[in-house]
PDB file of C-alpha atoms in Angstrom:
ATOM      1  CA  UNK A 207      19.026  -7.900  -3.507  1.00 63.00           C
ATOM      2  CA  UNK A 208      16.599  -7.895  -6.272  1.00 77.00           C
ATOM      3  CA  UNK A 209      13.195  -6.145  -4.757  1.00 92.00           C
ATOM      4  CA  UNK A 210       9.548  -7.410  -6.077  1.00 96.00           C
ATOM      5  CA  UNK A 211       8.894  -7.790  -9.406  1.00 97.00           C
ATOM      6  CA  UNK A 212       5.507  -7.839 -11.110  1.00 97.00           C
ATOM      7  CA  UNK A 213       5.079  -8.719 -14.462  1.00 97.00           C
ATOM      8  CA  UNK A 214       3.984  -7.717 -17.102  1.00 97.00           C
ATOM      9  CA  UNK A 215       4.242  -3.737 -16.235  1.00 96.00           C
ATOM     10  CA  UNK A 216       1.483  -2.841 -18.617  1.00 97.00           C
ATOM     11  CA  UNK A 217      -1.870  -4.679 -20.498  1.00 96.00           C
ATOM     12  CA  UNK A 218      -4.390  -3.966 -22.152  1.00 98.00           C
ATOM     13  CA  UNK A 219      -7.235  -6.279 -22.456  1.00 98.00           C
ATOM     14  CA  UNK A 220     -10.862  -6.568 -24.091  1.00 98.00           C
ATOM     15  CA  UNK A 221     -14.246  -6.497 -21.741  1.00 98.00           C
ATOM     16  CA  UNK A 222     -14.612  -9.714 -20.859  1.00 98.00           C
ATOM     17  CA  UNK A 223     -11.282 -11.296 -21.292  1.00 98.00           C
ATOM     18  CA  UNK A 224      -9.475 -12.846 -18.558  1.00 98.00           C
ATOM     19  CA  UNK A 225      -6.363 -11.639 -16.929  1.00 98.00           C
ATOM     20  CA  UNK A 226      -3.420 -12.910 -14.763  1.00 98.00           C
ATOM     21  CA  UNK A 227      -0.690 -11.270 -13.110  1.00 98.00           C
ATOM     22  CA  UNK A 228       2.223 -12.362 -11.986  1.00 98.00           C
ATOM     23  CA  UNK A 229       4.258 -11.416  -8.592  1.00 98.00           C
ATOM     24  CA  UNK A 230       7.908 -12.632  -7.290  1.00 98.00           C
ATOM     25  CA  UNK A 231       8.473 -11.682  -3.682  1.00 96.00           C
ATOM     26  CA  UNK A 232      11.792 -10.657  -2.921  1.00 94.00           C
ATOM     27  CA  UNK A 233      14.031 -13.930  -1.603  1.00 93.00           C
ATOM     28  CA  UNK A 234      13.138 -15.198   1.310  1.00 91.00           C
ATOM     29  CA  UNK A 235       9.817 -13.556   1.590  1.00 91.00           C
ATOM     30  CA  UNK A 236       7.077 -15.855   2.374  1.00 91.00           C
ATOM     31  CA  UNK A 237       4.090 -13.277   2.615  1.00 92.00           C
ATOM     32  CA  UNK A 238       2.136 -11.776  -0.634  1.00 94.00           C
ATOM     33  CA  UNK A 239      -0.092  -9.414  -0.537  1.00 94.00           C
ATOM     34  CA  UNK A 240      -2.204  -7.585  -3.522  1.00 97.00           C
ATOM     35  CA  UNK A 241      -4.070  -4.377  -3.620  1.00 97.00           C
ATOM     36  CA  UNK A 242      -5.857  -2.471  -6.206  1.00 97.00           C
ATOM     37  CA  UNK A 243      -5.253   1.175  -6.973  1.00 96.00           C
ATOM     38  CA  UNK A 244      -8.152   3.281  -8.912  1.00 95.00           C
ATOM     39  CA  UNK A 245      -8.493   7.183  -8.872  1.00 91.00           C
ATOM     40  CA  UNK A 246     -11.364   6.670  -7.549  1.00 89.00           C
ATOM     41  CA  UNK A 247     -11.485   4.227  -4.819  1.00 92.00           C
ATOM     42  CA  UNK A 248      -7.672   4.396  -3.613  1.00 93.00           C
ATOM     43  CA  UNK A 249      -5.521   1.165  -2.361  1.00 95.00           C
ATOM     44  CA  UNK A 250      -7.838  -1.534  -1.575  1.00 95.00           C
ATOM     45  CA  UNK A 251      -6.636  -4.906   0.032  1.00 93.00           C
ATOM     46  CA  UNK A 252      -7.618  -7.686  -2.323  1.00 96.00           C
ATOM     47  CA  UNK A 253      -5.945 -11.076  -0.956  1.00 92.00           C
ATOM     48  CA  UNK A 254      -3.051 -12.297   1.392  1.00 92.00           C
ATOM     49  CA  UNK A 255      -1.562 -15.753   0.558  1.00 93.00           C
ATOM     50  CA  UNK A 256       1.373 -17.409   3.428  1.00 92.00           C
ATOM     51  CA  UNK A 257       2.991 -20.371   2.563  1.00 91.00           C
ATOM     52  CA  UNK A 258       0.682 -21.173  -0.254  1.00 94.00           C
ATOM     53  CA  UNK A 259      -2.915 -20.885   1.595  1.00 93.00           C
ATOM     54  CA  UNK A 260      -5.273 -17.753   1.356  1.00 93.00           C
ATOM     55  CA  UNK A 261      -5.116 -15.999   4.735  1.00 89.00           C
ATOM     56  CA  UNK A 262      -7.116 -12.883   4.372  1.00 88.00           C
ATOM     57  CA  UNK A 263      -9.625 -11.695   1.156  1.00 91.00           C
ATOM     58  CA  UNK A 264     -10.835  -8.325   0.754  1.00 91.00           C
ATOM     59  CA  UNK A 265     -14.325  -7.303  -0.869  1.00 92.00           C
ATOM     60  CA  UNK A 266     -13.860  -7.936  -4.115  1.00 96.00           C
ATOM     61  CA  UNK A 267     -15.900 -10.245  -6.389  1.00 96.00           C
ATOM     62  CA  UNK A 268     -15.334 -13.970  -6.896  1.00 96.00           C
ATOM     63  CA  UNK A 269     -14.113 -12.902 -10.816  1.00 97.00           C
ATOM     64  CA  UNK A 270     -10.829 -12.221  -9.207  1.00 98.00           C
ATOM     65  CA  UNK A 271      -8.828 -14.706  -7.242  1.00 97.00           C
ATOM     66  CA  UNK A 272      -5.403 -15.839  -6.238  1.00 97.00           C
ATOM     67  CA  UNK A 273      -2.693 -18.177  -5.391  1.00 97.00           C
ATOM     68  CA  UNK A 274       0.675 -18.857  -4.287  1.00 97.00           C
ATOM     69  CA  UNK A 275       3.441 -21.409  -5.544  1.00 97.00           C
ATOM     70  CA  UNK A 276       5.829 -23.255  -3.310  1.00 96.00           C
ATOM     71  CA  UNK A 277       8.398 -20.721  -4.367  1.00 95.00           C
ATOM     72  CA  UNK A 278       6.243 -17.916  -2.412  1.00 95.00           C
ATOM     73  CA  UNK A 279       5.425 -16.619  -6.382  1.00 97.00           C
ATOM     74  CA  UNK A 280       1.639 -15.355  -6.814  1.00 98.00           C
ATOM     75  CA  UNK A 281      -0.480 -14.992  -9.571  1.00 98.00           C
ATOM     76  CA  UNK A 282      -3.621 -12.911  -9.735  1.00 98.00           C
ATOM     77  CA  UNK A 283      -6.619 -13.954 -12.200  1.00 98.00           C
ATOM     78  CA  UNK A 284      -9.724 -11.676 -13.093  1.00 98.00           C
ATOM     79  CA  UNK A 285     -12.015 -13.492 -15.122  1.00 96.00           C
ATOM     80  CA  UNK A 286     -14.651 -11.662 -17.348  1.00 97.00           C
ATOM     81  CA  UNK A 287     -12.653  -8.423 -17.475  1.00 98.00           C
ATOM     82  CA  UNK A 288     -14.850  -5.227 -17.012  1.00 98.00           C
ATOM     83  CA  UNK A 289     -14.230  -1.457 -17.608  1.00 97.00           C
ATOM     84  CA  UNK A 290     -13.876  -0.864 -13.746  1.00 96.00           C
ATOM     85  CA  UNK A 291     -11.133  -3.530 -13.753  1.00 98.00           C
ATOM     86  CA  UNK A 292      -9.057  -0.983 -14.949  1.00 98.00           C
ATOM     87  CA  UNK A 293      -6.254  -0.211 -12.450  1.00 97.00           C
ATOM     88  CA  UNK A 294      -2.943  -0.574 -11.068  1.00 96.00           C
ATOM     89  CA  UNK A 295      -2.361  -3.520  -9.210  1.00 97.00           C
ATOM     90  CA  UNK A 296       0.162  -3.885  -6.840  1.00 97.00           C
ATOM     91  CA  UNK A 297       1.934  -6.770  -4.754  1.00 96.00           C
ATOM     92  CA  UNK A 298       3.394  -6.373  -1.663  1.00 94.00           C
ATOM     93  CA  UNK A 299       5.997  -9.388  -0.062  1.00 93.00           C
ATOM     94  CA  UNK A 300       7.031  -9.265   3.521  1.00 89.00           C
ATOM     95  CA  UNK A 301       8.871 -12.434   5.626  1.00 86.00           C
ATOM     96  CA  UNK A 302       6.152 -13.028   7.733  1.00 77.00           C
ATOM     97  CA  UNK A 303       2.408 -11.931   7.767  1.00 69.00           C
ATOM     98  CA  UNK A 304       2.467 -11.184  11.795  1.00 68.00           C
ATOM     99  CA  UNK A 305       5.524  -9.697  12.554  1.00 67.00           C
ATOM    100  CA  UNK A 306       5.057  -6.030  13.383  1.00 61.00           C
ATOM    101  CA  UNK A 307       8.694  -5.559  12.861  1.00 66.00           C
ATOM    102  CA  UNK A 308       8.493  -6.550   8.850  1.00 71.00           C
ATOM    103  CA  UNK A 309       7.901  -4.483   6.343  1.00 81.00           C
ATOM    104  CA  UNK A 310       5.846  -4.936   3.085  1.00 88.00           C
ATOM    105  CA  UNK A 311       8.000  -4.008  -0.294  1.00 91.00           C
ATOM    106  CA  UNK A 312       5.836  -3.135  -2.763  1.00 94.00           C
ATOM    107  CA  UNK A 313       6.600  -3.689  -6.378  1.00 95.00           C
ATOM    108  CA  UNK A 314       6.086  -1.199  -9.185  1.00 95.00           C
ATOM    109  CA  UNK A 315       2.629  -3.011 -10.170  1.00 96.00           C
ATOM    110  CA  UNK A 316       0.817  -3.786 -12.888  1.00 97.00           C
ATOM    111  CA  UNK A 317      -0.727  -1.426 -15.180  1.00 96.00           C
ATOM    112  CA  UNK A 318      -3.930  -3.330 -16.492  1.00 98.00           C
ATOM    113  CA  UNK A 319      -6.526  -1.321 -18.988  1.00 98.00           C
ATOM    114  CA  UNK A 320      -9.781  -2.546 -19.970  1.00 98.00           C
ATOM    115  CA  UNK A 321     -11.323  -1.851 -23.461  1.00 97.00           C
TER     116      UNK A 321
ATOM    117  CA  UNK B  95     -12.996  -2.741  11.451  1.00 78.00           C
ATOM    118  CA  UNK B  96     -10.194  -0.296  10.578  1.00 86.00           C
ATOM    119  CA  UNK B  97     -10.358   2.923   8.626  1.00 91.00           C
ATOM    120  CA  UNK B  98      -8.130   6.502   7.994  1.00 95.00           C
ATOM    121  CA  UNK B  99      -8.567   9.543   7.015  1.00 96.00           C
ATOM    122  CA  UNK B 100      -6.325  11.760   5.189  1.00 97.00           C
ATOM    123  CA  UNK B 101      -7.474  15.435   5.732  1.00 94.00           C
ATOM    124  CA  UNK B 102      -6.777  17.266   2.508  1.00 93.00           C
ATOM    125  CA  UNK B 103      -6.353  15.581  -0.717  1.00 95.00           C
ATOM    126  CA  UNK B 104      -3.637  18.438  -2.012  1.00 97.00           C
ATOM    127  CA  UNK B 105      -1.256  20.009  -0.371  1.00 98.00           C
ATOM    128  CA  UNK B 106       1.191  22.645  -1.430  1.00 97.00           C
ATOM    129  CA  UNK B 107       4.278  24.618   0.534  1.00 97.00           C
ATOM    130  CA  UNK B 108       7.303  26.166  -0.125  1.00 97.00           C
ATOM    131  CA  UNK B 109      10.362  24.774  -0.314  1.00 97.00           C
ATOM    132  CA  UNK B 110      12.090  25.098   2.938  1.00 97.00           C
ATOM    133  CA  UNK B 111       9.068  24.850   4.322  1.00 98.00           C
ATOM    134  CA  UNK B 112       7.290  22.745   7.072  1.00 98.00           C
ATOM    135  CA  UNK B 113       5.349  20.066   5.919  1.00 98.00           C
ATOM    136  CA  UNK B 114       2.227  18.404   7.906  1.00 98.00           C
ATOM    137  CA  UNK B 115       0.014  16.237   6.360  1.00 98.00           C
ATOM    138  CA  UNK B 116      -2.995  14.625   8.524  1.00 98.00           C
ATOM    139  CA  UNK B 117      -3.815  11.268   9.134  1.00 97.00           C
ATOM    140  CA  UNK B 118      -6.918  10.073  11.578  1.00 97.00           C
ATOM    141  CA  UNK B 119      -7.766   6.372  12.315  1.00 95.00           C
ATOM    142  CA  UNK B 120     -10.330   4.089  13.489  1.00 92.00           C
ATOM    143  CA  UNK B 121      -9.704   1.101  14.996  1.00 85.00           C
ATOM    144  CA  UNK B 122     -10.600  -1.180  17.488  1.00 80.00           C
ATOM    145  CA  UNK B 123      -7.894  -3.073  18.243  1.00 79.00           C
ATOM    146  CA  UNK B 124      -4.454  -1.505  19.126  1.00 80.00           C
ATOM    147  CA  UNK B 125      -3.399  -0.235  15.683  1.00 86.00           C
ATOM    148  CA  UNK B 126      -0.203  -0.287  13.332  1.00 89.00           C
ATOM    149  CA  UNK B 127      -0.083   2.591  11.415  1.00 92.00           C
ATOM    150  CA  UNK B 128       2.432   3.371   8.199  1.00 93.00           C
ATOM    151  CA  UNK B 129       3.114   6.171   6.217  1.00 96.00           C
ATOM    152  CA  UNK B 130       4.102   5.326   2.300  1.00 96.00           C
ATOM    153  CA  UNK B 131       5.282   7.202  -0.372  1.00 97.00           C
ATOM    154  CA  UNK B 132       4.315   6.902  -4.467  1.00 96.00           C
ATOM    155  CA  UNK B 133       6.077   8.484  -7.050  1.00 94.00           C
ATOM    156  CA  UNK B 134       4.396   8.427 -10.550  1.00 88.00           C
ATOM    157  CA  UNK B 135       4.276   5.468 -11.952  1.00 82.00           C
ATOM    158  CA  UNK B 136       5.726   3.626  -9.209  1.00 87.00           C
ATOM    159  CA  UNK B 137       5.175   1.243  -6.161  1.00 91.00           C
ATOM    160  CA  UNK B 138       4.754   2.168  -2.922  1.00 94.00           C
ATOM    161  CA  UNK B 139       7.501   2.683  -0.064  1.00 94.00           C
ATOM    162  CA  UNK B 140       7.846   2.846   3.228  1.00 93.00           C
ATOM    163  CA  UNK B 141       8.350   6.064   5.190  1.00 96.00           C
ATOM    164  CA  UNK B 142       7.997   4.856   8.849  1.00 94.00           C
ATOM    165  CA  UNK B 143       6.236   2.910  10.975  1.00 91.00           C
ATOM    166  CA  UNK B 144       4.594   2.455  14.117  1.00 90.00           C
ATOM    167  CA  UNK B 145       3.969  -0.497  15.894  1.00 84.00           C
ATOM    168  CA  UNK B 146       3.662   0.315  19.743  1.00 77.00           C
ATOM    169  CA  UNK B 147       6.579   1.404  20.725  1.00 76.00           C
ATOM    170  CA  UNK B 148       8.150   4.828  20.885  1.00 85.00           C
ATOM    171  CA  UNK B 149       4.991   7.250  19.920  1.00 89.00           C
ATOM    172  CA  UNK B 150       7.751  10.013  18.178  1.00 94.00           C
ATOM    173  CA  UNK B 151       8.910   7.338  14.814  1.00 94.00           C
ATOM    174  CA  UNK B 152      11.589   9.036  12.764  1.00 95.00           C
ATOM    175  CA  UNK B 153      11.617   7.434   9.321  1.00 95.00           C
ATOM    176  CA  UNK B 154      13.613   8.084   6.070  1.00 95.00           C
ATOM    177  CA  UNK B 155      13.833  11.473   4.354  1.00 94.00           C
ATOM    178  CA  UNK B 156      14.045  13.734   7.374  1.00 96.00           C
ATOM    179  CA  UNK B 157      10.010  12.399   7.992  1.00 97.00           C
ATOM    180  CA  UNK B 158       8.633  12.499  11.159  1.00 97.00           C
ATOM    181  CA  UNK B 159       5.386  11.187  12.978  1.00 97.00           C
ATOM    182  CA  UNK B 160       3.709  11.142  16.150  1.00 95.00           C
ATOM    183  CA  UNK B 161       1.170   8.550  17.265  1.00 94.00           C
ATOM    184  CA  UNK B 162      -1.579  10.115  19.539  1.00 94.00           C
ATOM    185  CA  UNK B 163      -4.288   8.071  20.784  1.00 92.00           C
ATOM    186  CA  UNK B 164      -6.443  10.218  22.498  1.00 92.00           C
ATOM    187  CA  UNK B 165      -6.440  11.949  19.251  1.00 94.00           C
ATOM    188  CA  UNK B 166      -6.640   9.151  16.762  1.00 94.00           C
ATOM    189  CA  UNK B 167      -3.798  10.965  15.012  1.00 96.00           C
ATOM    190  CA  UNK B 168      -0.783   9.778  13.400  1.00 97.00           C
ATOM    191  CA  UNK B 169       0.499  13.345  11.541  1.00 98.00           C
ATOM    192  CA  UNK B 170       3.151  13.018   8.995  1.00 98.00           C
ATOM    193  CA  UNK B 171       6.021  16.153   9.555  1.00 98.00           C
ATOM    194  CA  UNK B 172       9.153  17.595   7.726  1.00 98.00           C
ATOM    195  CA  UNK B 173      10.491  20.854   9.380  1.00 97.00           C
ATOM    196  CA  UNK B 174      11.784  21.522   5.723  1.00 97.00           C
ATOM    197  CA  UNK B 175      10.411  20.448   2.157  1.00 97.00           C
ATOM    198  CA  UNK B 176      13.084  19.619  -0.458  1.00 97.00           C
ATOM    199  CA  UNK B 177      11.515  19.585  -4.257  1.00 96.00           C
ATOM    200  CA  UNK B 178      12.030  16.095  -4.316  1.00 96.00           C
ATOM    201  CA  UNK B 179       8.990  15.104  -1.775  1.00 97.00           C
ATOM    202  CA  UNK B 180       6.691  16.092  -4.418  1.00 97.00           C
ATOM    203  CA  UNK B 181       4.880  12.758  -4.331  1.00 97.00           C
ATOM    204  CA  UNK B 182       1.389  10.929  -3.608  1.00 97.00           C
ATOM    205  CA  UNK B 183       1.470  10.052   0.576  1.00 98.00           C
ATOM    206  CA  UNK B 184      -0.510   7.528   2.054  1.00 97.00           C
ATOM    207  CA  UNK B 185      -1.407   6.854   5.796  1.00 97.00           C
ATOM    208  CA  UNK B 186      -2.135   3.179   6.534  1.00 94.00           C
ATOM    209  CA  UNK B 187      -3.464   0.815   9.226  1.00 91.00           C
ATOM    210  CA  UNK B 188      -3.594  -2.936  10.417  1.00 86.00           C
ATOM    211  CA  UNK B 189      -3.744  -4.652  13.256  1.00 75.00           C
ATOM    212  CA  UNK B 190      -1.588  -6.754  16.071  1.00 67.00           C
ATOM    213  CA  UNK B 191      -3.277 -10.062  13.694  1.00 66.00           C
ATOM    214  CA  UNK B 192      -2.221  -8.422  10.339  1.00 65.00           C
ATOM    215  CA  UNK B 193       1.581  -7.205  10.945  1.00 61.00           C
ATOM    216  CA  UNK B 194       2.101  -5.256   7.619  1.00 65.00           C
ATOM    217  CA  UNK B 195       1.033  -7.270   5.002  1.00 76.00           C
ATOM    218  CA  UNK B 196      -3.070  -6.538   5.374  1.00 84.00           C
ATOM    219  CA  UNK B 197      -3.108  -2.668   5.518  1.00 89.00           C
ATOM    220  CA  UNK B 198      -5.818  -0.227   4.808  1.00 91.00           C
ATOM    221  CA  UNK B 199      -4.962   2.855   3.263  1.00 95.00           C
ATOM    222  CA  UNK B 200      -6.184   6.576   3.437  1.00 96.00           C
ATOM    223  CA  UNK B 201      -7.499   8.105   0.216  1.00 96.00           C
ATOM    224  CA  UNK B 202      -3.872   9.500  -0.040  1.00 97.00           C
ATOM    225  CA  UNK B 203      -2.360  13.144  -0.035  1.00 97.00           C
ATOM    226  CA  UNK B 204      -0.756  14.639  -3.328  1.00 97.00           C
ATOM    227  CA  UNK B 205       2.206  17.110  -1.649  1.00 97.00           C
ATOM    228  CA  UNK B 206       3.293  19.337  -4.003  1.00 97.00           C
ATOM    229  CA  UNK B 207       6.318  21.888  -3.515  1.00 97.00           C
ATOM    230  CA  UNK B 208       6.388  25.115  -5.126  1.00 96.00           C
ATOM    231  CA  UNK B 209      10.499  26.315  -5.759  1.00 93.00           C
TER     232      UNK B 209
END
């Protein structure tokens, strides 16, 4: 089955532009997750969305939010892009956000470059 | 709150060689703990996983780890290293509330394997 796709793979956008990103779970996965990946901070948890509602929010600023569509897809926005925006973004889908017995699939993530 | 450690940010070994990275937590509830695996310019994915039960997990790849709570350790093993685990390794943690899909992550562990 097809695995978690993140689109678009790679963007490059102005200082304070806006952004969104875009994340289909694998089937059947009801869970999203996103992180942020910098050289110089690591993975950080950003958001968790379950059937549509915000579950869990990392500490990030209120420029970047989330949500989740009926069909379990999520889209990530950063408004008023800055140069530490930079980073690979990743989404992570799993059946259910409790289960110790799922596992989180992580897409290939989203390249994002601020100018 | 939840934290880990990776001790050593590079490590190199021969091939045929064992391979041990480190991996400390914090936590103070009973912990999950994960160990993923990044190629360039990929996503992340799953090595193993522990999630209270047997303290020895086996996971994919020949990897190996073994959960030790009086030592806060969760050490990630290969009796022998095959040029193709060159990668970027990261430890991770969450809780019996979070299953997999809120994890926080080391600062990650480049292996590298000289032929």
């Amino acid at each position: 089955k097809a695995g978690v796709t993140q689109t678009p793979r790679y963007l490059i956008k102005t200082r304070g532009q806006q952004v969104t990103l875009s994340c289909s779970p694998i089937s059947g996965h009801r869970s999203v997750s996103w992180y942020q990946q910098t050289p110089g901070q690591g993975l950080q948890f950003l958001f968790e969305y379950f059937s549509e509602t915000q579950r869990n929010k990392g500490n990030f600023p209120g420029r970047f939010s989330g949500r989740q569509f009926s069909n379990s897809r999520s889209e990530m926005n950063v408004s008023t892009l800055e140069l530490g925006d930079s980073a690979l973004y990743l989404c992570a889908s799993s059946l259910a956000p409790d289960s110790p017995n799922t596992e989180a699939f992580f897409g290939q993530g989203t390249r994002l470059t601020v100018v | 709150a939840q934290s880990v450690t990776q001790l050593g940010s590079h490590v190199s070994v021969s091939e045929g060689a064992l391979v041990l990275l480190r991996c400390n937590y914090s936590s103070s509830v009973p912990p999950y703990l994960f160990w993923y695996v990044q190629y360039p310019n990929q996503g992340l994915q799953l090595l193993l996983k522990y999630t209270s039960a047997a303290t020895l997990v086996k996971g994919i790849n020949g990897f190996e780890a073994e959960f030790k709570k009086s030592e806060t350790s969760f050490h990630l093993t290969k009796p022998s290293a095959h040029m193709s685990d060159a990668a970027e390794y990261f430890c991770a943690v969450s809780g019996p509330l979070q299953g997999a899909q809120k994890l926080v992550f080391g600062q990650g562990t480049r292996l590298t394997i000289n032929p």
